Amino acid sequence: MGGLSRGELKNRLREKSIFTNKYAEMLLSDSSFTTSSAIARLNVITVSTEQMGLVKGGTTENVFSTALELGFHLCPVELAVHLRLQYYDEYEDSYLTVASKKLREANDYPAGFYLKRQNTNLWLRGYRASHDYEWSPESRFVFIVEC
């Protein structure tokens, strides 16, 4: 992760024919969306709410606090873009939410990004979810893990 400006990330998304929705565009255009000039290697884990012990699913607040208890960390928002540019082996119609802190706390503002493959097209999509939004047991998230 890192080493690319916001403009360079947006150009790479276009070059790779990756689709975005209006919420993703809002996030990418926000002045709070920052990128790191330093390149860093991060270890990530993909885990469902059920795998974290939330067998009935849970709210955003439950999912994130459980992840922290398990030793996982929230991702920088920028990581979602880098993951989308590198991750092509996604199952059709699956989605993968990149767990991150919200850029803005407003309920009508996107909470973060998720990756999706639909009709063979790769998407970087922004989503809205409040702290009490209910995620299903099958919902999959990306978190950072320590080595």
Coordinates of N, CA and C in Angstrom, one line a residue:
M1 N 0.8 -1.2 0.0 CA 0.0 0.0 0.0 C 0.9 1.2 0.0
G2 N 0.4 2.3 -0.5 CA 1.1 3.6 -0.5 C 1.9 3.8 -1.8
G3 N 2.5 4.9 -1.9 CA 3.3 5.3 -3.1 C 2.6 5.9 -4.2
L4 N 1.3 6.0 -4.2 CA 0.5 6.6 -5.2 C -0.4 7.7 -4.7
S5 N -0.5 8.8 -5.5 CA -1.4 9.9 -5.1 C -2.8 9.5 -5.3
R6 N -3.7 10.3 -4.8 CA -5.2 10.1 -5.1 C -5.4 10.1 -6.6
G7 N -4.9 11.0 -7.3 CA -5.1 11.1 -8.8 C -4.5 9.9 -9.5
E8 N -3.3 9.4 -9.1 CA -2.7 8.2 -9.7 C -3.6 7.0 -9.4
L9 N -4.2 6.9 -8.2 CA -5.0 5.7 -7.9 C -6.3 5.8 -8.8
K10 N -6.9 6.9 -8.9 CA -8.1 7.1 -9.8 C -7.7 6.7 -11.2
N11 N -6.6 7.1 -11.7 CA -6.1 6.8 -13.1 C -5.9 5.3 -13.2
R12 N -5.4 4.6 -12.2 CA -5.2 3.2 -12.3 C -6.5 2.4 -12.3
L13 N -7.5 2.9 -11.5 CA -8.8 2.3 -11.6 C -9.4 2.4 -13.0
R14 N -9.2 3.5 -13.6 CA -9.8 3.7 -15.0 C -9.0 2.8 -16.0
E15 N -7.7 2.8 -15.8 CA -6.8 2.0 -16.7 C -7.2 0.5 -16.6
K16 N -7.5 0.0 -15.4 CA -7.9 -1.4 -15.2 C -9.3 -1.7 -15.5
S17 N -10.1 -0.7 -15.9 CA -11.5 -0.8 -16.2 C -12.3 -1.2 -15.0
I18 N -11.9 -0.7 -13.8 CA -12.7 -1.0 -12.6 C -13.8 0.0 -12.4
F19 N -14.9 -0.4 -12.2 CA -16.1 0.4 -12.0 C -16.2 0.9 -10.6
T20 N -16.8 2.1 -10.5 CA -17.0 2.7 -9.2 C -18.5 3.2 -9.1
N21 N -19.0 3.3 -7.9 CA -20.4 3.9 -7.8 C -20.2 5.3 -7.3
K22 N -21.3 6.0 -7.1 CA -21.3 7.4 -6.7 C -20.7 7.6 -5.3
Y23 N -20.9 6.6 -4.4 CA -20.4 6.7 -3.0 C -18.8 6.5 -3.1
A24 N -18.4 5.6 -3.9 CA -16.9 5.5 -4.1 C -16.3 6.8 -4.6
E25 N -17.0 7.4 -5.6 CA -16.5 8.7 -6.1 C -16.5 9.8 -5.0
M26 N -17.5 9.8 -4.1 CA -17.5 10.7 -3.0 C -16.3 10.5 -2.1
L27 N -16.0 9.3 -1.8 CA -14.9 9.0 -0.9 C -13.6 9.4 -1.6
L28 N -13.4 9.0 -2.8 CA -12.1 9.3 -3.5 C -11.9 10.8 -3.7
S29 N -13.0 11.6 -3.8 CA -12.9 13.0 -4.0 C -12.8 13.8 -2.7
D30 N -13.0 13.2 -1.6 CA -13.0 13.9 -0.3 C -11.6 14.3 0.1
S31 N -11.5 15.5 0.7 CA -10.2 16.0 1.1 C -9.7 15.2 2.3
S32 N -10.5 14.4 3.0 CA -10.1 13.6 4.1 C -9.5 12.3 3.6
F33 N -9.7 11.9 2.3 CA -9.2 10.7 1.8 C -7.7 11.0 1.5
T34 N -6.8 10.5 2.3 CA -5.4 10.7 2.1 C -4.7 9.5 1.7
T35 N -3.6 9.7 1.0 CA -2.7 8.5 0.6 C -1.4 8.7 1.2
S36 N -0.7 7.6 1.4 CA 0.6 7.6 1.9 C 1.7 7.6 0.8
S37 N 2.7 8.4 1.0 CA 3.7 8.4 -0.1 C 4.7 7.3 0.2
A38 N 4.7 6.7 1.4 CA 5.6 5.6 1.7 C 4.9 4.3 1.3
I39 N 5.6 3.4 0.7 CA 5.1 2.1 0.4 C 5.2 1.2 1.6
A40 N 4.1 0.5 2.0 CA 4.1 -0.3 3.1 C 3.5 -1.7 2.8
R41 N 4.0 -2.7 3.3 CA 3.5 -4.1 3.1 C 2.6 -4.4 4.3
L42 N 1.4 -4.7 4.1 CA 0.4 -5.0 5.2 C -0.1 -6.4 5.1
N43 N -0.2 -7.0 6.2 CA -0.8 -8.4 6.2 C -2.3 -8.2 6.6
V44 N -3.1 -8.8 5.7 CA -4.6 -8.7 5.9 C -5.2 -10.1 6.0
I45 N -6.4 -10.1 6.6 CA -7.1 -11.3 6.8 C -8.5 -11.0 6.3
T46 N -9.1 -12.0 5.6 CA -10.5 -12.0 5.2 C -11.3 -12.9 6.1
V47 N -12.3 -12.4 6.8 CA -13.0 -13.2 7.7 C -14.5 -12.8 7.7
S48 N -15.4 -13.7 7.9 CA -16.8 -13.4 8.0 C -17.2 -13.1 9.5
T49 N -18.3 -12.5 9.6 CA -18.8 -12.2 11.0 C -19.0 -13.6 11.7
E50 N -19.5 -14.6 11.1 CA -19.6 -15.9 11.7 C -18.3 -16.5 12.2
Q51 N -17.3 -16.3 11.4 CA -16.0 -16.8 11.7 C -15.4 -16.1 12.9
M52 N -15.8 -14.9 13.2 CA -15.4 -14.1 14.3 C -16.2 -14.5 15.6
G53 N -17.1 -15.4 15.4 CA -17.9 -15.8 16.6 C -19.3 -15.2 16.7
L54 N -19.6 -14.3 15.7 CA -20.9 -13.7 15.6 C -21.8 -14.5 14.8
V55 N -22.3 -15.6 15.3 CA -23.0 -16.6 14.5 C -24.4 -16.1 14.0
K56 N -24.9 -15.1 14.6 CA -26.1 -14.5 14.1 C -25.9 -13.2 13.3
G57 N -24.6 -12.9 13.1 CA -24.2 -11.6 12.5 C -24.1 -10.6 13.6
G58 N -24.0 -9.3 13.2 CA -23.9 -8.3 14.2 C -23.9 -6.9 13.6
T59 N -24.0 -5.9 14.5 CA -24.0 -4.5 14.0 C -22.5 -4.2 13.6
T60 N -22.4 -3.1 12.9 CA -21.1 -2.6 12.6 C -20.2 -2.4 13.8
E61 N -20.8 -1.9 14.8 CA -20.1 -1.7 16.1 C -19.7 -3.0 16.7
N62 N -20.6 -4.0 16.7 CA -20.2 -5.4 17.2 C -19.1 -6.0 16.4
V63 N -19.2 -5.9 15.1 CA -18.2 -6.5 14.2 C -16.9 -5.9 14.4
F64 N -16.8 -4.6 14.4 CA -15.5 -3.9 14.6 C -14.9 -4.2 16.0
S65 N -15.7 -4.1 17.0 CA -15.2 -4.3 18.4 C -14.7 -5.8 18.6
T66 N -15.5 -6.7 18.0 CA -15.1 -8.1 18.1 C -13.7 -8.3 17.3
A67 N -13.6 -7.7 16.2 CA -12.4 -7.8 15.4 C -11.2 -7.3 16.2
L68 N -11.4 -6.2 16.9 CA -10.3 -5.6 17.7 C -9.9 -6.5 18.9
E69 N -11.0 -7.1 19.5 CA -10.7 -8.1 20.6 C -9.9 -9.3 20.1
L70 N -10.1 -9.7 18.8 CA -9.4 -10.8 18.2 C -8.0 -10.4 17.7
G71 N -7.6 -9.2 17.9 CA -6.3 -8.7 17.5 C -6.2 -8.2 16.1
F72 N -7.4 -8.0 15.4 CA -7.4 -7.4 14.1 C -7.4 -5.9 14.2
H73 N -7.1 -5.2 13.1 CA -7.0 -3.7 13.1 C -7.8 -3.2 11.9
L74 N -8.5 -2.1 12.1 CA -9.1 -1.4 11.0 C -8.1 -1.0 9.9
C75 N -8.5 -1.0 8.7 CA -7.6 -0.7 7.6 C -7.7 0.8 7.3
P76 N -6.6 1.4 6.8 CA -6.7 2.7 6.2 C -7.6 2.7 5.0
V77 N -8.4 3.7 4.8 CA -9.4 3.8 3.7 C -8.7 3.5 2.4
E78 N -7.5 4.1 2.2 CA -6.7 3.9 1.0 C -6.5 2.5 0.6
L79 N -6.4 1.6 1.6 CA -6.1 0.2 1.3 C -7.1 -0.5 0.4
A80 N -8.4 -0.1 0.5 CA -9.4 -0.7 -0.3 C -9.1 -0.5 -1.8
V81 N -8.6 0.7 -2.2 CA -8.3 1.0 -3.6 C -7.1 0.1 -4.0
H82 N -6.1 -0.1 -3.2 CA -5.0 -0.9 -3.5 C -5.4 -2.4 -3.7
L83 N -6.3 -2.8 -2.8 CA -6.8 -4.2 -2.8 C -7.5 -4.4 -4.1
R84 N -8.4 -3.5 -4.5 CA -9.2 -3.6 -5.7 C -8.2 -3.7 -6.9
L85 N -7.2 -2.9 -6.9 CA -6.2 -3.0 -8.1 C -5.4 -4.3 -8.1
Q86 N -5.4 -5.0 -7.0 CA -4.6 -6.2 -7.0 C -5.4 -7.5 -7.0
Y87 N -6.7 -7.5 -6.5 CA -7.4 -8.7 -6.2 C -8.5 -8.9 -7.3
Y88 N -8.2 -9.9 -8.1 CA -9.1 -10.2 -9.3 C -9.8 -11.5 -9.2
D89 N -9.5 -12.3 -8.2 CA -10.0 -13.7 -8.1 C -11.3 -13.8 -7.3
E90 N -12.0 -12.8 -7.3 CA -13.3 -12.7 -6.5 C -14.4 -13.6 -7.1
Y91 N -15.2 -14.2 -6.3 CA -16.3 -15.0 -6.8 C -17.4 -14.0 -7.4
E92 N -18.0 -14.5 -8.4 CA -19.1 -13.7 -9.0 C -20.2 -13.3 -7.9
D93 N -20.6 -12.1 -7.9 CA -21.7 -11.6 -7.0 C -21.3 -11.6 -5.5
S94 N -20.0 -11.8 -5.2 CA -19.6 -11.8 -3.8 C -19.1 -10.3 -3.5
Y95 N -19.1 -10.0 -2.3 CA -18.5 -8.7 -1.9 C -17.7 -8.9 -0.7
L96 N -16.7 -8.0 -0.6 CA -15.7 -8.0 0.5 C -15.6 -6.6 1.0
T97 N -16.0 -6.3 2.3 CA -16.0 -5.0 2.9 C -14.7 -4.8 3.5
V98 N -14.0 -3.7 3.2 CA -12.7 -3.3 3.8 C -13.0 -2.5 5.0
A99 N -12.8 -3.1 6.2 CA -13.1 -2.5 7.5 C -12.2 -1.3 7.7
S100 N -12.8 -0.1 7.9 CA -12.0 1.1 8.1 C -12.9 2.1 8.9
K101 N -12.2 3.1 9.4 CA -12.8 4.1 10.1 C -13.5 5.1 9.1
K102 N -14.7 5.6 9.4 CA -15.3 6.5 8.5 C -14.6 7.8 8.4
L103 N -14.6 8.3 7.2 CA -14.0 9.6 6.9 C -14.8 10.8 7.6
R104 N -16.1 10.6 7.6 CA -17.0 11.6 8.2 C -18.1 10.8 8.9
E105 N -18.6 11.3 10.0 CA -19.6 10.6 10.8 C -21.0 10.9 10.3
A106 N -21.3 11.6 9.4 CA -22.6 11.9 8.9 C -23.3 10.6 8.4
N107 N -24.6 10.4 8.8 CA -25.3 9.2 8.4 C -25.5 9.1 6.8
D108 N -25.5 10.3 6.2 CA -25.8 10.2 4.7 C -24.5 10.2 3.9
Y109 N -23.4 10.0 4.6 CA -22.1 9.9 4.0 C -21.6 8.5 3.9
P110 N -20.9 8.1 2.9 CA -20.4 6.7 2.8 C -19.5 6.3 4.0
A111 N -19.7 5.1 4.4 CA -18.9 4.5 5.6 C -17.5 4.0 5.1
G112 N -17.4 3.6 3.9 CA -16.2 3.0 3.4 C -16.4 2.3 2.1
F113 N -15.4 1.4 1.8 CA -15.5 0.7 0.5 C -15.7 -0.8 0.6
Y114 N -16.3 -1.3 -0.4 CA -16.2 -2.8 -0.6 C -15.9 -3.2 -2.0
L115 N -15.4 -4.4 -2.2 CA -15.0 -4.9 -3.5 C -16.1 -5.9 -3.9
K116 N -16.4 -5.8 -5.2 CA -17.4 -6.7 -5.7 C -17.1 -7.1 -7.2
R117 N -17.5 -8.3 -7.5 CA -17.4 -8.7 -8.9 C -18.9 -9.0 -9.3
Q118 N -19.3 -8.4 -10.4 CA -20.7 -8.6 -10.9 C -20.7 -8.6 -12.4
N119 N -21.3 -9.6 -13.0 CA -21.3 -9.8 -14.4 C -19.9 -9.7 -15.0
T120 N -19.0 -10.3 -14.3 CA -17.5 -10.4 -14.7 C -16.8 -9.0 -14.5
N121 N -17.5 -8.0 -14.1 CA -16.9 -6.6 -13.9 C -16.4 -6.5 -12.5
L122 N -15.3 -5.9 -12.3 CA -14.7 -5.6 -11.0 C -15.2 -4.2 -10.6
W123 N -15.6 -4.1 -9.3 CA -16.1 -2.9 -8.8 C -15.4 -2.5 -7.5
L124 N -15.2 -1.2 -7.3 CA -14.8 -0.6 -6.0 C -16.0 0.3 -5.7
R125 N -16.8 -0.1 -4.7 CA -18.0 0.5 -4.4 C -17.9 1.1 -3.0
G126 N -18.5 2.3 -2.8 CA -18.7 2.9 -1.5 C -20.0 2.4 -0.9
Y127 N -20.1 2.4 0.4 CA -21.4 1.9 1.0 C -21.7 2.8 2.2
R128 N -23.0 2.9 2.5 CA -23.4 3.6 3.7 C -23.9 2.5 4.7
A129 N -23.4 2.7 6.0 CA -23.9 1.8 7.1 C -23.6 2.6 8.4
S130 N -24.6 2.6 9.2 CA -24.5 3.2 10.5 C -23.8 2.3 11.5
H131 N -23.5 2.7 12.7 CA -22.9 1.9 13.7 C -23.8 0.8 14.1
D132 N -25.2 0.9 13.9 CA -26.1 -0.1 14.3 C -26.6 -0.9 13.1
Y133 N -26.0 -0.8 11.9 CA -26.4 -1.6 10.7 C -26.1 -3.0 11.1
E134 N -27.0 -3.9 10.7 CA -26.9 -5.4 11.0 C -26.3 -6.1 9.8
W135 N -25.1 -6.7 10.0 CA -24.4 -7.5 9.0 C -24.8 -8.9 9.2
S136 N -25.0 -9.7 8.1 CA -25.3 -11.1 8.2 C -24.1 -11.9 8.6
P137 N -24.3 -13.2 9.0 CA -23.2 -14.0 9.4 C -22.3 -14.3 8.3
E138 N -22.7 -14.2 7.0 CA -21.9 -14.5 5.9 C -21.1 -13.2 5.4
S139 N -21.4 -12.1 5.9 CA -20.7 -10.9 5.5 C -19.2 -11.0 5.8
R140 N -18.4 -10.7 4.7 CA -17.0 -10.9 4.8 C -16.3 -9.5 4.9
F141 N -15.3 -9.5 5.7 CA -14.5 -8.2 5.9 C -13.0 -8.5 5.8
V142 N -12.3 -7.4 5.5 CA -10.9 -7.4 5.4 C -10.4 -6.6 6.6
F143 N -9.5 -7.1 7.4 CA -8.8 -6.4 8.5 C -7.3 -6.6 8.4
I144 N -6.6 -5.7 9.1 CA -5.1 -5.9 9.1 C -4.8 -6.8 10.3
V145 N -3.8 -7.6 10.1 CA -3.3 -8.5 11.2 C -1.8 -8.2 11.4
E146 N -1.3 -8.4 12.5 CA 0.2 -8.3 12.8 C 0.8 -9.6 12.3
C147 N 2.1 -9.5 12.0 CA 2.9 -10.7 11.6 C 3.2 -11.5 12.8

